[in-house]
PDB file of C-alpha atoms and ligand atoms in Angstrom:
ATOM      1  CA  MET C 823      32.241 -44.471  12.590  1.00  0.00           C
ATOM      2  CA  SER C 824      34.479 -41.503  13.381  1.00  0.00           C
ATOM      3  CA  LEU C 825      33.565 -38.920  16.025  1.00  0.00           C
ATOM      4  CA  ILE C 826      35.872 -36.387  14.386  1.00  0.00           C
ATOM      5  CA  LEU C 827      34.207 -33.582  12.431  1.00  0.00           C
ATOM      6  CA  GLN C 828      35.918 -32.977   9.094  1.00  0.00           C
ATOM      7  CA  PRO C 829      35.967 -29.405   7.690  1.00  0.00           C
ATOM      8  CA  GLY C 830      33.097 -28.784   5.281  1.00  0.00           C
ATOM      9  CA  THR C 831      30.777 -31.326   6.970  1.00  0.00           C
ATOM     10  CA  ARG C 832      27.098 -30.383   6.686  1.00  0.00           C
ATOM     11  CA  ILE C 833      25.823 -29.625  10.207  1.00  0.00           C
ATOM     12  CA  VAL C 834      22.398 -28.547  11.383  1.00  0.00           C
ATOM     13  CA  VAL C 835      22.611 -25.843  14.053  1.00  0.00           C
ATOM     14  CA  ALA C 836      19.734 -26.895  16.296  1.00  0.00           C
ATOM     15  CA  THR C 837      18.658 -23.531  17.674  1.00  0.00           C
ATOM     16  CA  HIS C 838      15.661 -21.304  17.080  1.00  0.00           C
ATOM     17  CA  ASN C 839      17.407 -18.366  18.790  1.00  0.00           C
ATOM     18  CA  PRO C 840      18.828 -16.012  16.098  1.00  0.00           C
ATOM     19  CA  GLY C 841      21.354 -14.445  18.531  1.00  0.00           C
ATOM     20  CA  LYS C 842      22.858 -17.839  19.300  1.00  0.00           C
ATOM     21  CA  ALA C 843      22.761 -18.957  15.658  1.00  0.00           C
ATOM     22  CA  ARG C 844      24.745 -15.850  14.661  1.00  0.00           C
ATOM     23  CA  GLU C 845      27.361 -16.324  17.387  1.00  0.00           C
ATOM     24  CA  LEU C 846      27.744 -20.042  16.649  1.00  0.00           C
ATOM     25  CA  ALA C 847      28.235 -19.277  12.956  1.00  0.00           C
ATOM     26  CA  GLU C 848      30.878 -16.654  13.861  1.00  0.00           C
ATOM     27  CA  ILE C 849      32.648 -19.038  16.244  1.00  0.00           C
ATOM     28  CA  LEU C 850      32.606 -21.906  13.708  1.00  0.00           C
ATOM     29  CA  GLU C 851      34.320 -19.523  11.236  1.00  0.00           C
ATOM     30  CA  ASN C 852      33.060 -21.062   8.007  1.00  0.00           C
ATOM     31  CA  ARG C 853      34.609 -24.412   8.877  1.00  0.00           C
ATOM     32  CA  PHE C 854      31.371 -26.258   8.161  1.00  0.00           C
ATOM     33  CA  ASP C 855      28.419 -26.217   5.817  1.00  0.00           C
ATOM     34  CA  LEU C 856      25.851 -24.897   8.308  1.00  0.00           C
ATOM     35  CA  VAL C 857      22.098 -25.127   7.988  1.00  0.00           C
ATOM     36  CA  THR C 858      19.695 -23.930  10.686  1.00  0.00           C
ATOM     37  CA  ALA C 859      16.885 -25.892  12.329  1.00  0.00           C
ATOM     38  CA  GLY C 860      14.550 -23.092  11.222  1.00  0.00           C
ATOM     39  CA  ALA C 861      15.559 -23.433   7.559  1.00  0.00           C
ATOM     40  CA  LEU C 862      14.832 -27.180   7.714  1.00  0.00           C
ATOM     41  CA  GLY C 863      11.517 -26.536   9.500  1.00  0.00           C
ATOM     42  CA  LEU C 864      12.536 -28.714  12.457  1.00  0.00           C
ATOM     43  CA  PRO C 865      10.247 -28.597  15.508  1.00  0.00           C
ATOM     44  CA  GLU C 866      11.484 -27.027  18.784  1.00  0.00           C
ATOM     45  CA  PRO C 867      11.622 -29.869  21.336  1.00  0.00           C
ATOM     46  CA  GLU C 868      10.432 -29.289  24.897  1.00  0.00           C
ATOM     47  CA  GLU C 869      13.429 -28.855  27.232  1.00  0.00           C
ATOM     48  CA  THR C 870      12.568 -31.450  29.861  1.00  0.00           C
ATOM     49  CA  GLU C 871      16.036 -32.097  31.326  1.00  0.00           C
ATOM     50  CA  THR C 872      17.330 -30.532  34.550  1.00  0.00           C
ATOM     51  CA  THR C 873      20.843 -29.534  33.403  1.00  0.00           C
ATOM     52  CA  PHE C 874      22.340 -27.469  30.572  1.00  0.00           C
ATOM     53  CA  GLU C 875      24.172 -30.541  29.282  1.00  0.00           C
ATOM     54  CA  GLY C 876      21.012 -32.652  29.400  1.00  0.00           C
ATOM     55  CA  ASN C 877      19.003 -30.100  27.431  1.00  0.00           C
ATOM     56  CA  ALA C 878      21.795 -29.548  24.884  1.00  0.00           C
ATOM     57  CA  LEU C 879      21.952 -33.313  24.253  1.00  0.00           C
ATOM     58  CA  LEU C 880      18.162 -33.539  24.003  1.00  0.00           C
ATOM     59  CA  LYS C 881      18.064 -30.753  21.373  1.00  0.00           C
ATOM     60  CA  ALA C 882      21.010 -32.139  19.376  1.00  0.00           C
ATOM     61  CA  ARG C 883      19.603 -35.685  19.365  1.00  0.00           C
ATOM     62  CA  ALA C 884      16.135 -34.496  18.304  1.00  0.00           C
ATOM     63  CA  ALA C 885      17.580 -32.466  15.412  1.00  0.00           C
ATOM     64  CA  ALA C 886      19.922 -35.267  14.261  1.00  0.00           C
ATOM     65  CA  ARG C 887      17.041 -37.749  14.319  1.00  0.00           C
ATOM     66  CA  ALA C 888      14.670 -35.424  12.455  1.00  0.00           C
ATOM     67  CA  SER C 889      17.169 -34.268   9.813  1.00  0.00           C
ATOM     68  CA  GLY C 890      19.494 -37.252   9.321  1.00  0.00           C
ATOM     69  CA  LEU C 891      22.397 -34.772   9.672  1.00  0.00           C
ATOM     70  CA  ILE C 892      25.023 -34.225  12.356  1.00  0.00           C
ATOM     71  CA  ALA C 893      23.483 -31.684  14.752  1.00  0.00           C
ATOM     72  CA  LEU C 894      24.998 -29.048  17.039  1.00  0.00           C
ATOM     73  CA  ALA C 895      22.850 -27.688  19.888  1.00  0.00           C
ATOM     74  CA  ASP C 896      23.505 -25.017  22.510  1.00  0.00           C
ATOM     75  CA  ASP C 897      21.817 -24.831  25.888  1.00  0.00           C
ATOM     76  CA  SER C 898      22.861 -21.833  27.880  1.00  0.00           C
ATOM     77  CA  GLY C 899      21.801 -19.334  30.487  1.00  0.00           C
ATOM     78  CA  LEU C 900      22.580 -16.813  33.187  1.00  0.00           C
ATOM     79  CA  SER C 901      22.987 -17.884  36.824  1.00  0.00           C
ATOM     80  CA  VAL C 902      22.974 -15.343  39.651  1.00  0.00           C
ATOM     81  CA  THR C 903      24.766 -16.352  42.859  1.00  0.00           C
ATOM     82  CA  ALA C 904      22.427 -14.491  45.242  1.00  0.00           C
ATOM     83  CA  LEU C 905      19.429 -16.068  43.485  1.00  0.00           C
ATOM     84  CA  ARG C 906      20.912 -19.538  44.079  1.00  0.00           C
ATOM     85  CA  GLY C 907      21.719 -19.967  40.414  1.00  0.00           C
ATOM     86  CA  ALA C 908      18.425 -18.659  38.966  1.00  0.00           C
ATOM     87  CA  PRO C 909      17.318 -18.216  36.253  1.00  0.00           C
ATOM     88  CA  GLY C 910      19.842 -20.889  35.090  1.00  0.00           C
ATOM     89  CA  ILE C 911      18.226 -23.437  32.775  1.00  0.00           C
ATOM     90  CA  TYR C 912      15.048 -21.318  32.935  1.00  0.00           C
ATOM     91  CA  SER C 913      16.776 -18.257  31.393  1.00  0.00           C
ATOM     92  CA  ALA C 914      14.732 -18.362  28.171  1.00  0.00           C
ATOM     93  CA  ARG C 915      11.511 -19.133  30.064  1.00  0.00           C
ATOM     94  CA  TRP C 916      11.885 -16.020  32.295  1.00  0.00           C
ATOM     95  CA  ALA C 917      11.363 -13.939  29.132  1.00  0.00           C
ATOM     96  CA  GLY C 918       7.875 -15.419  28.685  1.00  0.00           C
ATOM     97  CA  GLU C 919       5.974 -16.395  25.552  1.00  0.00           C
ATOM     98  CA  THR C 920       6.897 -13.129  23.820  1.00  0.00           C
ATOM     99  CA  LYS C 921      10.648 -13.631  24.548  1.00  0.00           C
ATOM    100  CA  ASP C 922      10.853 -10.178  26.107  1.00  0.00           C
ATOM    101  CA  PHE C 923      14.252 -10.001  27.804  1.00  0.00           C
ATOM    102  CA  SER C 924      13.599  -6.571  29.307  1.00  0.00           C
ATOM    103  CA  LEU C 925      11.038  -8.412  31.476  1.00  0.00           C
ATOM    104  CA  ALA C 926      13.516 -11.178  32.318  1.00  0.00           C
ATOM    105  CA  MET C 927      16.234  -8.647  33.261  1.00  0.00           C
ATOM    106  CA  ALA C 928      13.721  -6.675  35.367  1.00  0.00           C
ATOM    107  CA  ARG C 929      12.856  -9.889  37.209  1.00  0.00           C
ATOM    108  CA  VAL C 930      16.539 -10.486  38.037  1.00  0.00           C
ATOM    109  CA  GLU C 931      16.776  -6.918  39.395  1.00  0.00           C
ATOM    110  CA  GLN C 932      13.530  -7.251  41.348  1.00  0.00           C
ATOM    111  CA  ASP C 933      14.480 -10.626  42.866  1.00  0.00           C
ATOM    112  CA  LEU C 934      17.884  -9.277  43.920  1.00  0.00           C
ATOM    113  CA  ARG C 935      16.209  -6.282  45.547  1.00  0.00           C
ATOM    114  CA  ALA C 936      13.761  -8.608  47.328  1.00  0.00           C
ATOM    115  CA  ALA C 937      16.711 -10.700  48.539  1.00  0.00           C
ATOM    116  CA  GLY C 938      18.120  -7.489  50.092  1.00  0.00           C
ATOM    117  CA  THR C 939      21.659  -8.174  48.925  1.00  0.00           C
ATOM    118  CA  SER C 940      24.429  -6.228  47.224  1.00  0.00           C
ATOM    119  CA  GLU C 941      26.048  -9.491  45.988  1.00  0.00           C
ATOM    120  CA  SER C 942      26.139  -9.139  42.200  1.00  0.00           C
ATOM    121  CA  SER C 943      28.233 -12.112  41.089  1.00  0.00           C
ATOM    122  CA  ALA C 944      26.813 -14.221  38.282  1.00  0.00           C
ATOM    123  CA  TRP C 945      27.924 -16.529  35.520  1.00  0.00           C
ATOM    124  CA  PHE C 946      26.932 -17.598  32.052  1.00  0.00           C
ATOM    125  CA  THR C 947      26.961 -21.301  31.159  1.00  0.00           C
ATOM    126  CA  CYS C 948      26.957 -22.783  27.673  1.00  0.00           C
ATOM    127  CA  ALA C 949      26.606 -26.495  26.991  1.00  0.00           C
ATOM    128  CA  LEU C 950      27.314 -27.524  23.404  1.00  0.00           C
ATOM    129  CA  ALA C 951      26.227 -30.957  22.193  1.00  0.00           C
ATOM    130  CA  VAL C 952      26.990 -32.649  18.890  1.00  0.00           C
ATOM    131  CA  ALA C 953      24.853 -35.646  17.937  1.00  0.00           C
ATOM    132  CA  TRP C 954      25.304 -38.018  15.015  1.00  0.00           C
ATOM    133  CA  PRO C 955      22.157 -39.415  13.382  1.00  0.00           C
ATOM    134  CA  GLU C 956      23.501 -42.944  14.035  1.00  0.00           C
ATOM    135  CA  GLY C 957      23.282 -42.323  17.805  1.00  0.00           C
ATOM    136  CA  PRO C 958      26.548 -41.220  19.432  1.00  0.00           C
ATOM    137  CA  ALA C 959      26.870 -37.754  20.937  1.00  0.00           C
ATOM    138  CA  VAL C 960      29.399 -35.511  22.658  1.00  0.00           C
ATOM    139  CA  VAL C 961      28.621 -32.738  25.140  1.00  0.00           C
ATOM    140  CA  VAL C 962      30.877 -30.096  26.719  1.00  0.00           C
ATOM    141  CA  GLU C 963      30.282 -27.065  28.945  1.00  0.00           C
ATOM    142  CA  GLY C 964      31.851 -23.603  29.272  1.00  0.00           C
ATOM    143  CA  ARG C 965      31.391 -21.118  32.141  1.00  0.00           C
ATOM    144  CA  LEU C 966      32.174 -17.407  32.253  1.00  0.00           C
ATOM    145  CA  ASP C 967      32.092 -15.508  35.563  1.00  0.00           C
ATOM    146  CA  GLY C 968      31.128 -11.883  36.005  1.00  0.00           C
ATOM    147  CA  ASP C 969      28.587  -9.562  37.638  1.00  0.00           C
ATOM    148  CA  VAL C 970      25.095  -8.356  36.911  1.00  0.00           C
ATOM    149  CA  VAL C 971      24.657  -4.559  36.739  1.00  0.00           C
ATOM    150  CA  PHE C 972      21.611  -2.273  36.698  1.00  0.00           C
ATOM    151  CA  PRO C 973      20.388  -0.363  34.811  1.00  0.00           C
ATOM    152  CA  ALA C 974      20.980  -2.462  31.678  1.00  0.00           C
ATOM    153  CA  ARG C 975      23.539  -1.000  29.242  1.00  0.00           C
ATOM    154  CA  GLY C 976      23.982  -1.459  25.493  1.00  0.00           C
ATOM    155  CA  ASP C 977      21.945  -2.856  22.632  1.00  0.00           C
ATOM    156  CA  ARG C 978      24.397  -5.299  21.086  1.00  0.00           C
ATOM    157  CA  GLY C 979      24.235  -9.053  21.660  1.00  0.00           C
ATOM    158  CA  PHE C 980      21.006 -10.686  22.844  1.00  0.00           C
ATOM    159  CA  GLY C 981      19.180 -12.015  25.903  1.00  0.00           C
ATOM    160  CA  TYR C 982      20.770 -10.937  29.207  1.00  0.00           C
ATOM    161  CA  ASP C 983      23.846  -9.319  27.583  1.00  0.00           C
ATOM    162  CA  PRO C 984      22.942  -5.732  28.674  1.00  0.00           C
ATOM    163  CA  ILE C 985      23.168  -6.654  32.409  1.00  0.00           C
ATOM    164  CA  PHE C 986      26.286  -8.882  32.348  1.00  0.00           C
ATOM    165  CA  VAL C 987      29.834  -7.596  32.839  1.00  0.00           C
ATOM    166  CA  PRO C 988      32.498 -10.326  32.555  1.00  0.00           C
ATOM    167  CA  LYS C 989      35.146 -10.431  35.318  1.00  0.00           C
ATOM    168  CA  GLY C 990      37.955  -7.950  34.620  1.00  0.00           C
ATOM    169  CA  GLU C 991      35.901  -5.970  32.066  1.00  0.00           C
ATOM    170  CA  SER C 992      34.007  -2.681  32.414  1.00  0.00           C
ATOM    171  CA  GLN C 993      31.593  -2.996  29.481  1.00  0.00           C
ATOM    172  CA  THR C 994      28.497  -5.152  29.519  1.00  0.00           C
ATOM    173  CA  PHE C 995      28.212  -7.774  26.767  1.00  0.00           C
ATOM    174  CA  GLY C 996      25.491  -5.470  25.406  1.00  0.00           C
ATOM    175  CA  GLU C 997      28.083  -2.710  24.918  1.00  0.00           C
ATOM    176  CA  MET C 998      31.026  -4.875  23.856  1.00  0.00           C
ATOM    177  CA  ASP C 999      32.227  -5.361  20.274  1.00  0.00           C
ATOM    178  CA  PRO C1000      30.769  -8.750  19.216  1.00  0.00           C
ATOM    179  CA  ILE C1001      34.234  -9.874  18.069  1.00  0.00           C
ATOM    180  CA  LYS C1002      35.487  -9.371  21.626  1.00  0.00           C
ATOM    181  CA  LYS C1003      32.461 -11.164  23.118  1.00  0.00           C
ATOM    182  CA  ASP C1004      32.942 -14.099  20.739  1.00  0.00           C
ATOM    183  CA  ALA C1005      36.592 -14.417  21.795  1.00  0.00           C
ATOM    184  CA  MET C1006      35.829 -14.695  25.533  1.00  0.00           C
ATOM    185  CA  SER C1007      32.235 -15.872  25.964  1.00  0.00           C
ATOM    186  CA  HIS C1008      30.911 -19.006  27.657  1.00  0.00           C
ATOM    187  CA  ARG C1009      30.033 -20.154  24.099  1.00  0.00           C
ATOM    188  CA  ALA C1010      33.660 -19.687  22.967  1.00  0.00           C
ATOM    189  CA  LEU C1011      34.940 -21.530  26.068  1.00  0.00           C
ATOM    190  CA  ALA C1012      32.610 -24.454  25.353  1.00  0.00           C
ATOM    191  CA  PHE C1013      33.663 -24.450  21.706  1.00  0.00           C
ATOM    192  CA  ALA C1014      37.355 -24.632  22.671  1.00  0.00           C
ATOM    193  CA  GLN C1015      36.568 -27.873  24.524  1.00  0.00           C
ATOM    194  CA  LEU C1016      34.556 -29.208  21.619  1.00  0.00           C
ATOM    195  CA  ARG C1017      37.450 -28.477  19.286  1.00  0.00           C
ATOM    196  CA  ALA C1018      39.801 -30.408  21.563  1.00  0.00           C
ATOM    197  CA  ALA C1019      37.353 -33.338  21.660  1.00  0.00           C
ATOM    198  CA  ILE C1020      36.143 -33.757  18.097  1.00  0.00           C
ATOM    199  CA  LEU C1021      37.686 -31.315  15.628  1.00  0.00           C
TER     200      LEU C1021
HETATM  201  P1  ITT U2236      17.111 -22.734  21.496  1.00  0.00           P
HETATM  202  O1  ITT U2236      16.686 -23.676  22.601  1.00  0.00           O
HETATM  203  O2  ITT U2236      16.277 -22.830  20.277  1.00  0.00           O
HETATM  204  O3  ITT U2236      18.579 -22.818  21.223  1.00  0.00           O
HETATM  205  P2  ITT U2236      16.602 -20.709  23.501  1.00  0.00           P
HETATM  206  O4  ITT U2236      16.728 -19.228  23.512  1.00  0.00           O
HETATM  207  O5  ITT U2236      15.308 -21.292  24.014  1.00  0.00           O
HETATM  208  O6  ITT U2236      16.883 -21.223  22.018  1.00  0.00           O
HETATM  209  P3  ITT U2236      18.003 -21.797  25.773  1.00  0.00           P
HETATM  210  O7  ITT U2236      16.901 -22.629  26.273  1.00  0.00           O
HETATM  211  O8  ITT U2236      19.400 -22.367  25.834  1.00  0.00           O
HETATM  212  O9  ITT U2236      17.792 -21.357  24.281  1.00  0.00           O
HETATM  213  O10 ITT U2236      17.954 -20.434  26.560  1.00  0.00           O
HETATM  214  C1  ITT U2236      19.092 -19.727  26.852  1.00  0.00           C
HETATM  215  C2  ITT U2236      18.747 -18.308  27.200  1.00  0.00           C
HETATM  216  O11 ITT U2236      19.826 -17.793  27.996  1.00  0.00           O
HETATM  217  C3  ITT U2236      18.686 -17.461  25.949  1.00  0.00           C
HETATM  218  O12 ITT U2236      17.363 -17.295  25.514  1.00  0.00           O
HETATM  219  C4  ITT U2236      19.316 -16.158  26.399  1.00  0.00           C
HETATM  220  O13 ITT U2236      18.383 -15.293  26.862  1.00  0.00           O
HETATM  221  C5  ITT U2236      20.218 -16.547  27.550  1.00  0.00           C
HETATM  222  N1  ITT U2236      21.597 -16.554  27.040  1.00  0.00           N
HETATM  223  C6  ITT U2236      22.337 -17.615  26.657  1.00  0.00           C
HETATM  224  N2  ITT U2236      23.513 -17.218  26.149  1.00  0.00           N
HETATM  225  C7  ITT U2236      23.502 -15.876  26.225  1.00  0.00           C
HETATM  226  C8  ITT U2236      24.406 -14.876  25.837  1.00  0.00           C
HETATM  227  O14 ITT U2236      25.561 -15.159  25.234  1.00  0.00           O
HETATM  228  N3  ITT U2236      24.064 -13.622  26.052  1.00  0.00           N
HETATM  229  C9  ITT U2236      22.900 -13.299  26.624  1.00  0.00           C
HETATM  230  N4  ITT U2236      21.978 -14.152  26.998  1.00  0.00           N
HETATM  231  C10 ITT U2236      22.279 -15.455  26.801  1.00  0.00           C
END
């Protein structure tokens, strides 16, 4: 079998996060026939791995197995240097059951204050995994460096976007035009690698 994705291939986007699903659809630029995990009623697997790549593979494999389609999954998160990489793979879990990211961002601010540091460097990671129902899979990772800023600014994007300013920029991802975010984000960097590997 070929591990090259032909244009127009039907792919299940294995995410239950609408912000990610929108960005992935924008980045994939109508190349594929996309269907979401939500639309197919696929269950959300428990993220039991200890790395972004491990969790992306786990989600892609579960969706490919359950749907019989090629699946694309994204595992991503914010890592703060002074918090030794937290929240990292726990980025979604810091927002709690209600997925309230104002709470998660407040926790980052509070933990930095408790650490008594002015070090604000941080990075976003995005692992993208593609799994074929027959078994093989490919995983890549993109990283974007920047700083966390408080108070949060902007209501565009999702998750931690209002507190993240990419290196060399002055706007947070929450303030930035989504077209500009999509051109430079950790998700776009991961996708560029995926394109080189299998498109
Ligand atoms: P799925 O597993 O269903 O894809 P999720 O939200 O649980 O959805 P993750 O476990 O990968 O996904 O959690 C990643 C979290 O990191 C996500 O909920 C966001 O809060 C945050 N995150 C990832 N990419 C981000 C981005 O581009 N901007 C802001 N926050 C981001």
